[in-house]
Short mmCIF file of C-alpha atoms in Angstrom, two decimals:
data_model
loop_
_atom_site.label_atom_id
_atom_site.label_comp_id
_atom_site.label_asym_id
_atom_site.label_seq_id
_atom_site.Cartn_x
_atom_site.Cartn_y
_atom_site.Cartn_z
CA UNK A 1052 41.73 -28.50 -33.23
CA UNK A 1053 38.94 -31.27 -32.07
CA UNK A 1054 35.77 -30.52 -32.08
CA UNK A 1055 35.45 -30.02 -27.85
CA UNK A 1056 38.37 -27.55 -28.28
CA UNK A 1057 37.97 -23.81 -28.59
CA UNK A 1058 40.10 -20.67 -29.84
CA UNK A 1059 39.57 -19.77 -26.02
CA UNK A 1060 42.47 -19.99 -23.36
CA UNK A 1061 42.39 -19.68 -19.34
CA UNK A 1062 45.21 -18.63 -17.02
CA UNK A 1063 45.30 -20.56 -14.02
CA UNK A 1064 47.46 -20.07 -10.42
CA UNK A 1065 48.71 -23.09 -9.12
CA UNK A 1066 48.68 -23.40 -5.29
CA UNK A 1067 52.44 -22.72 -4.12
CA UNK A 1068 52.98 -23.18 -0.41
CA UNK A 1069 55.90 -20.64 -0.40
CA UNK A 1070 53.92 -17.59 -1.38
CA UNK A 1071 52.41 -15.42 0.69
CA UNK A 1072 48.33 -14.68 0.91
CA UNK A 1073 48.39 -10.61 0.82
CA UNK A 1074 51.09 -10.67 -1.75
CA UNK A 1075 48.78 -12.92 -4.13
CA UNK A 1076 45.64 -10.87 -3.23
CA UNK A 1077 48.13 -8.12 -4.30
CA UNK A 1078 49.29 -9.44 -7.70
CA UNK A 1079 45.88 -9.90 -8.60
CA UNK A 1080 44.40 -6.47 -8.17
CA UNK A 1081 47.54 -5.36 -9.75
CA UNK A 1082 47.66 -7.78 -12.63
CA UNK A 1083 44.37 -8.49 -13.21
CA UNK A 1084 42.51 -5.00 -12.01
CA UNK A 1085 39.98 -6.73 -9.87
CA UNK A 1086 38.93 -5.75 -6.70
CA UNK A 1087 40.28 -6.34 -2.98
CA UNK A 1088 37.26 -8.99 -2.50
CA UNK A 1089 37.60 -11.29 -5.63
CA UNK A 1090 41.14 -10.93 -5.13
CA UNK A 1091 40.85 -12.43 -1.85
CA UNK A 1092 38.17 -14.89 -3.22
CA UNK A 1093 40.48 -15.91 -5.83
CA UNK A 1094 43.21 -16.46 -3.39
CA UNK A 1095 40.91 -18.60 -1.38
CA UNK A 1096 39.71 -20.72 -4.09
CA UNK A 1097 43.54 -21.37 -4.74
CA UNK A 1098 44.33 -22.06 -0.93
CA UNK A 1099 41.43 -24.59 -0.83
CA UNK A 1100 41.03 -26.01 -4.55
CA UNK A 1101 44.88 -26.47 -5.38
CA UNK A 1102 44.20 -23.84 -8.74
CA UNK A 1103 41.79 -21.10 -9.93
CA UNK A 1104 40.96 -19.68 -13.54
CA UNK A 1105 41.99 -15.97 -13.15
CA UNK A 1106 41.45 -15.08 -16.59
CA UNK A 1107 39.69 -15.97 -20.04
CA UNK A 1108 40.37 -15.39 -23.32
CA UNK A 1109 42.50 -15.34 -26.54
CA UNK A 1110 46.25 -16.79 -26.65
CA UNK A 1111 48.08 -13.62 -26.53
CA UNK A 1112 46.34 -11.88 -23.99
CA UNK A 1113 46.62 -15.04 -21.69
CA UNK A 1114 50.23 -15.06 -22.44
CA UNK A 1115 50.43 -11.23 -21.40
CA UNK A 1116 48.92 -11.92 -17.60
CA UNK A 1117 50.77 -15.54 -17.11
CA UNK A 1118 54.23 -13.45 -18.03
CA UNK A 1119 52.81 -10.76 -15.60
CA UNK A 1120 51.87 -13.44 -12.61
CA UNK A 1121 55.19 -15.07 -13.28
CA UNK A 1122 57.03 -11.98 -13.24
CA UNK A 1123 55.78 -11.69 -9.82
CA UNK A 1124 56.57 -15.18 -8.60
CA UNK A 1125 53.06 -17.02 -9.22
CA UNK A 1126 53.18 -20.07 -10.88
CA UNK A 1127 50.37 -19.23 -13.86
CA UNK A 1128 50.06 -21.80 -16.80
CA UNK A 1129 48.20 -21.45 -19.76
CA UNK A 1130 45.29 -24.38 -20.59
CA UNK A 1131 43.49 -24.40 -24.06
CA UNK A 1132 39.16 -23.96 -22.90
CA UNK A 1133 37.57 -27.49 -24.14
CA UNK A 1134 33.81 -27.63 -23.86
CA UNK B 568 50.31 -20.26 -0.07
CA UNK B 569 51.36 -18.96 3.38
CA UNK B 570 48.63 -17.14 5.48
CA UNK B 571 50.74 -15.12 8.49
CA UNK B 572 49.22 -15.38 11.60
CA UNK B 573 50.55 -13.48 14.53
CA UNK B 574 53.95 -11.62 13.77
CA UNK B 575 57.13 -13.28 15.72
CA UNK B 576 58.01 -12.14 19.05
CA UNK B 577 60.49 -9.71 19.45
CA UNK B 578 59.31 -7.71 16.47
CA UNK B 579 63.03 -7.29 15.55
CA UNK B 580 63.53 -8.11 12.05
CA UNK B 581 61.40 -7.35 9.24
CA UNK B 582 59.92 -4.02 10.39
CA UNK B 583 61.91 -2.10 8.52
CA UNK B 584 60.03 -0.07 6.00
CA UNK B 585 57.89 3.00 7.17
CA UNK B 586 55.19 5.54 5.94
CA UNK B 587 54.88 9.38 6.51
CA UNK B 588 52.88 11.16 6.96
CA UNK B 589 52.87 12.87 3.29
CA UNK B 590 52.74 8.76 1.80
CA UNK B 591 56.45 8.60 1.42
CA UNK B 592 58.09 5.41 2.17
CA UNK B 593 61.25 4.76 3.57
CA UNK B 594 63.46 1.75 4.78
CA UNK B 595 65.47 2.00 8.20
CA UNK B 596 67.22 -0.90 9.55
CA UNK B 597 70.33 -2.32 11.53
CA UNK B 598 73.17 -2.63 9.30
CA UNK B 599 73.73 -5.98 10.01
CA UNK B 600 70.62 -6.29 7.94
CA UNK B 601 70.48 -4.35 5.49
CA UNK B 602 74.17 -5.76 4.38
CA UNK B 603 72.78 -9.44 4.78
CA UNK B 604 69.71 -8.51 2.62
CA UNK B 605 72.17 -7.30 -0.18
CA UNK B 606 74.34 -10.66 -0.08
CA UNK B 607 71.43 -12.65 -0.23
CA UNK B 608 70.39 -10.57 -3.43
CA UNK B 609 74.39 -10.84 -4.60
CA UNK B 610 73.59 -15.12 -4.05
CA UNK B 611 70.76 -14.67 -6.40
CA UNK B 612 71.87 -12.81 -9.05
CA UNK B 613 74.97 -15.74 -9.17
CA UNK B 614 72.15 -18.12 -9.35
CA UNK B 615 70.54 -16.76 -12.41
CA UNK B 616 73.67 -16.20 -13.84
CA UNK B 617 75.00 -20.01 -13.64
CA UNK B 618 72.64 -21.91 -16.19
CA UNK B 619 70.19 -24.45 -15.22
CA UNK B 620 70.58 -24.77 -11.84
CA UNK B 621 68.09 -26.41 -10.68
CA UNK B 622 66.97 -24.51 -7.59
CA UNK B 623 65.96 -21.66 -10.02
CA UNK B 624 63.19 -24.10 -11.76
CA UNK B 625 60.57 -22.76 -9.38
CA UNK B 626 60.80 -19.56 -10.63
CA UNK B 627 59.86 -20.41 -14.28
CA UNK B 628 56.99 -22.99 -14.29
CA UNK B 629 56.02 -24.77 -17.28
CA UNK B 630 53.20 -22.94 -18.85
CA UNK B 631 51.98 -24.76 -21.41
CA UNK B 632 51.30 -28.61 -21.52
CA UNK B 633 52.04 -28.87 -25.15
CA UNK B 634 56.05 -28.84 -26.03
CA UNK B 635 55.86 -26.90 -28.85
CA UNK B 636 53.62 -23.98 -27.53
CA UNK B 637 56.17 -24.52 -24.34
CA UNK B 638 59.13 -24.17 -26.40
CA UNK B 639 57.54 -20.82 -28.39
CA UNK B 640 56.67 -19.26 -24.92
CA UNK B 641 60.16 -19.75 -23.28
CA UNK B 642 61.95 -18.80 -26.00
CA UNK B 643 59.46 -15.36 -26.24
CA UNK B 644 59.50 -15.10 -22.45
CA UNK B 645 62.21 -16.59 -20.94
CA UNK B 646 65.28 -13.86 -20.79
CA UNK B 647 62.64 -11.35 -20.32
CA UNK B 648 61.57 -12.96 -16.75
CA UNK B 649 65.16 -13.34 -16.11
CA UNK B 650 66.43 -9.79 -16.74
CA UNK B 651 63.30 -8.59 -14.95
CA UNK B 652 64.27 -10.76 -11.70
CA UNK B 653 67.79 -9.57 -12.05
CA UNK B 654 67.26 -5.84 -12.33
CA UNK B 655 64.65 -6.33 -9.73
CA UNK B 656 67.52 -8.12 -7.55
CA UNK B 657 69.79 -5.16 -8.87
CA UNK B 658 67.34 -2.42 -7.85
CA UNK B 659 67.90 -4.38 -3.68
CA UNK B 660 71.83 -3.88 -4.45
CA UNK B 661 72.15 -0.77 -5.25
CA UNK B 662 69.41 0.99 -3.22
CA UNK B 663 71.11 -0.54 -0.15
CA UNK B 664 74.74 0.44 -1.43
CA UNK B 665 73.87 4.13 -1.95
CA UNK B 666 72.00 4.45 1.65
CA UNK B 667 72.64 6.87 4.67
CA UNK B 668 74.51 4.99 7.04
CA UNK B 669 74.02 6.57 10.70
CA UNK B 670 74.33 5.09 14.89
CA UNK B 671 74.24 1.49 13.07
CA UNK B 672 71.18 2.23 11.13
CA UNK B 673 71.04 1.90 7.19
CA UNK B 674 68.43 4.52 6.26
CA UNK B 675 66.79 5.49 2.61
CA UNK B 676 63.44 6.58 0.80
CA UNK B 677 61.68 4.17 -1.69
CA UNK B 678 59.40 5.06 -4.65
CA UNK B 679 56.53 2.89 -5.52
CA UNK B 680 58.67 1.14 -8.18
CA UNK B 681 61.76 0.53 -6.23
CA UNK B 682 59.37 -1.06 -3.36
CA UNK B 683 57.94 -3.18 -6.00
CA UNK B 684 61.26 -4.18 -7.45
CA UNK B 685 62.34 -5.15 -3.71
CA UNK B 686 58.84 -7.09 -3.45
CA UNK B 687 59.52 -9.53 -6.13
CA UNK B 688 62.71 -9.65 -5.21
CA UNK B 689 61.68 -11.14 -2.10
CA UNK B 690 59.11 -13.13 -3.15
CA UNK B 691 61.68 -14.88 -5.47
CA UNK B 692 64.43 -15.55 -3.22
CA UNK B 693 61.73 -16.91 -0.75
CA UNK B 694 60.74 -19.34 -3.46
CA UNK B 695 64.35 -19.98 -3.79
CA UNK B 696 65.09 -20.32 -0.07
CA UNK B 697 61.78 -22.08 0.84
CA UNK B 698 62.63 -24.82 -1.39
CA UNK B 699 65.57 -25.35 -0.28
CA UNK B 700 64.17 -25.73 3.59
CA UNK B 701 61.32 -27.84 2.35
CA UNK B 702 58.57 -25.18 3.26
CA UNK B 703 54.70 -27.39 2.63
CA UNK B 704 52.62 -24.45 3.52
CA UNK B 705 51.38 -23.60 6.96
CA UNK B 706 55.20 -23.25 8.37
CA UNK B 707 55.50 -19.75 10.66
CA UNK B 708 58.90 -18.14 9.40
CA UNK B 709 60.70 -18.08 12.65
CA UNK B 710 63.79 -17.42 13.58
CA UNK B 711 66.23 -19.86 14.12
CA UNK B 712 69.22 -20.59 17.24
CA UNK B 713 72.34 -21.16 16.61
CA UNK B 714 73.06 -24.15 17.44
CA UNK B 715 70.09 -25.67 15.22
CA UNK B 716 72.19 -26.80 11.99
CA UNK B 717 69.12 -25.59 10.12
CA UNK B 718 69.44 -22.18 10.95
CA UNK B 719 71.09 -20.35 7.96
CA UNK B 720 68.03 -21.35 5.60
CA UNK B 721 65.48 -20.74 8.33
CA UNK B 722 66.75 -17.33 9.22
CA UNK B 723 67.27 -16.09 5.50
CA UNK B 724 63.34 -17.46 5.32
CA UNK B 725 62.03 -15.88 7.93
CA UNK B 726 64.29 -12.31 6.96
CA UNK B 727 62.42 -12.50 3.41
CA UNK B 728 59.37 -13.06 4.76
CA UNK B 729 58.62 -10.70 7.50
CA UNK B 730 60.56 -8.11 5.39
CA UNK B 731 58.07 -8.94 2.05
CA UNK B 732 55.07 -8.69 4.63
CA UNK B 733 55.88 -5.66 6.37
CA UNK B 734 57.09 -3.49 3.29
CA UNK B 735 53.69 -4.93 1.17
CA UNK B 736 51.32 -3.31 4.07
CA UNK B 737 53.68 -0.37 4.04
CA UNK B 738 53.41 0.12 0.22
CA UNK B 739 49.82 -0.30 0.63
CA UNK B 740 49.64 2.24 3.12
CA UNK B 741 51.86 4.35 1.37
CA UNK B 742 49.57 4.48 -1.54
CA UNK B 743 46.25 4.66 0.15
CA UNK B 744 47.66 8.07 2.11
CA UNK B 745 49.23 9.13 -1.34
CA UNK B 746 45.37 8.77 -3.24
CA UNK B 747 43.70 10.61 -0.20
CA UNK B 748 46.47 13.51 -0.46
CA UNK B 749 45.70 13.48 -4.06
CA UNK B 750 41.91 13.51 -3.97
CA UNK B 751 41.58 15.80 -0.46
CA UNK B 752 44.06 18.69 -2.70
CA UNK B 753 41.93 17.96 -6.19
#
């Protein structure tokens, strides 16, 4: 590991022109137990910014909500945290 | 992603799925339908099956950048997401098989986990579908003529869709009336 690298990992969302708004919003209130807003703000972000960081933390947890997105059709990947 | 606007005119297809009055949902729709919705989840269970074909890679992204964490997660992952997608596909089949059919009409009750299963099942033949037609993003899912040589993709696209939309507000709906039961009765 190099020194700007972390034991931290994200889970982002791709943008994916084929799924649909409400069923994101959905997933993530589901998935990721947040609320209708930030659901909708997350979808947004994605809509407009091509990606979003939906969560934040160690390998294995990260690896539990991509599966989970990806079970439901998102296309989640998995980025080390550099600072 | 796809934000609907406006639903297509005639409301014919898609609005399928209902709520009662007690939360329940149910599915009712022409069996024309409901017997091309369970070929198109037939088509995509024989997808799965055959491997590598490339039409399923949209369904399993890469998810790492690095090969070897890559390789770890598909090979921890991979027939996991599979076997979900095809019991999820199976869950379509079979609900469809076993329904009432009455006057035309294919008619049955859904729990929250069979509508899920039917959700994803949706959303991942849509992926499937929509890649095949070239969807960018912004496209309304309409319904195609006949003699437009694009039709078969378009209309399976626009089936998916409206039927995904419609039975996601339903579900919703379904809930929200099942939670205010639940809290109104203690």
């Amino acid at each position: 590991m190099s020194e700007a690298e972390t034991d931290q990992w994200e889970v982002r969302v791709k943008n994916g022109p084929i799924n649909l708004f409400d069923w994101v919003r959905n997933v993530f209130m589901e998935i990721l137990g947040c609320d209708a807003e930030s659901a909708l703000a997350m979808a947004k972000q994605i809509h407009t910014e091509g990606e979003t960081v939906v969560w934040t933390g160690a390998r294995a947890e990260c690896e539990e909500r991509a599966y989970s997105l990806q079970d439901h059709g998102l296309h989640a990947v998995i980025v080390r945290v550099v600072t | 992603m796809t934000p609907l606007k406006g639903k297509p005119k005639p409301l014919i297809f898609g609005r399928n799925f209902r709520v009662a009055s007690d939360g329940g949902l149910s599915f009712r729709m022409p069996d024309g339908e409901s017997s091309h919705l369970r070929d198109l989840g037939t088509w995509f269970l024989r997808i799965l099956d055959e491997e590598e074909d490339p039409r399923t890679r949209i369904l399993f992204p890469t998810t790492y950048e690095e090969p070897d964490l890559e390789a770890a997660y598909v090979s921890g992952n991979r027939e996991r997401l599979i076997s979900g997608k095809r019991q999820n596909a199976a869950a379509l089949i079979d609900a469809i098989s076993e329904a009432t059919r009455r006057k035309g009409l294919t008619v049955g009750s859904l729990d929250d986990k069979s509508a899920v299963a039917w959700l994803k099942s949706f959303n991942d033949m849509r992926l499937i579908v929509g890649s095949d037609i070239g969807i960018q993003g912004g496209e309304k899912p309409e319904f195609r003529s006949h003699d437009d040589p694009e039709n078969a993709g378009w209309n399976n696209y626009a089936l998916l869709t409206w039927c995904q939309d419609f039975l996601l507000h339903a579900l919703e709906e379904s809930r929200a009336r099942t939670k205010h039961i639940e809290s109104r009765d203690g």
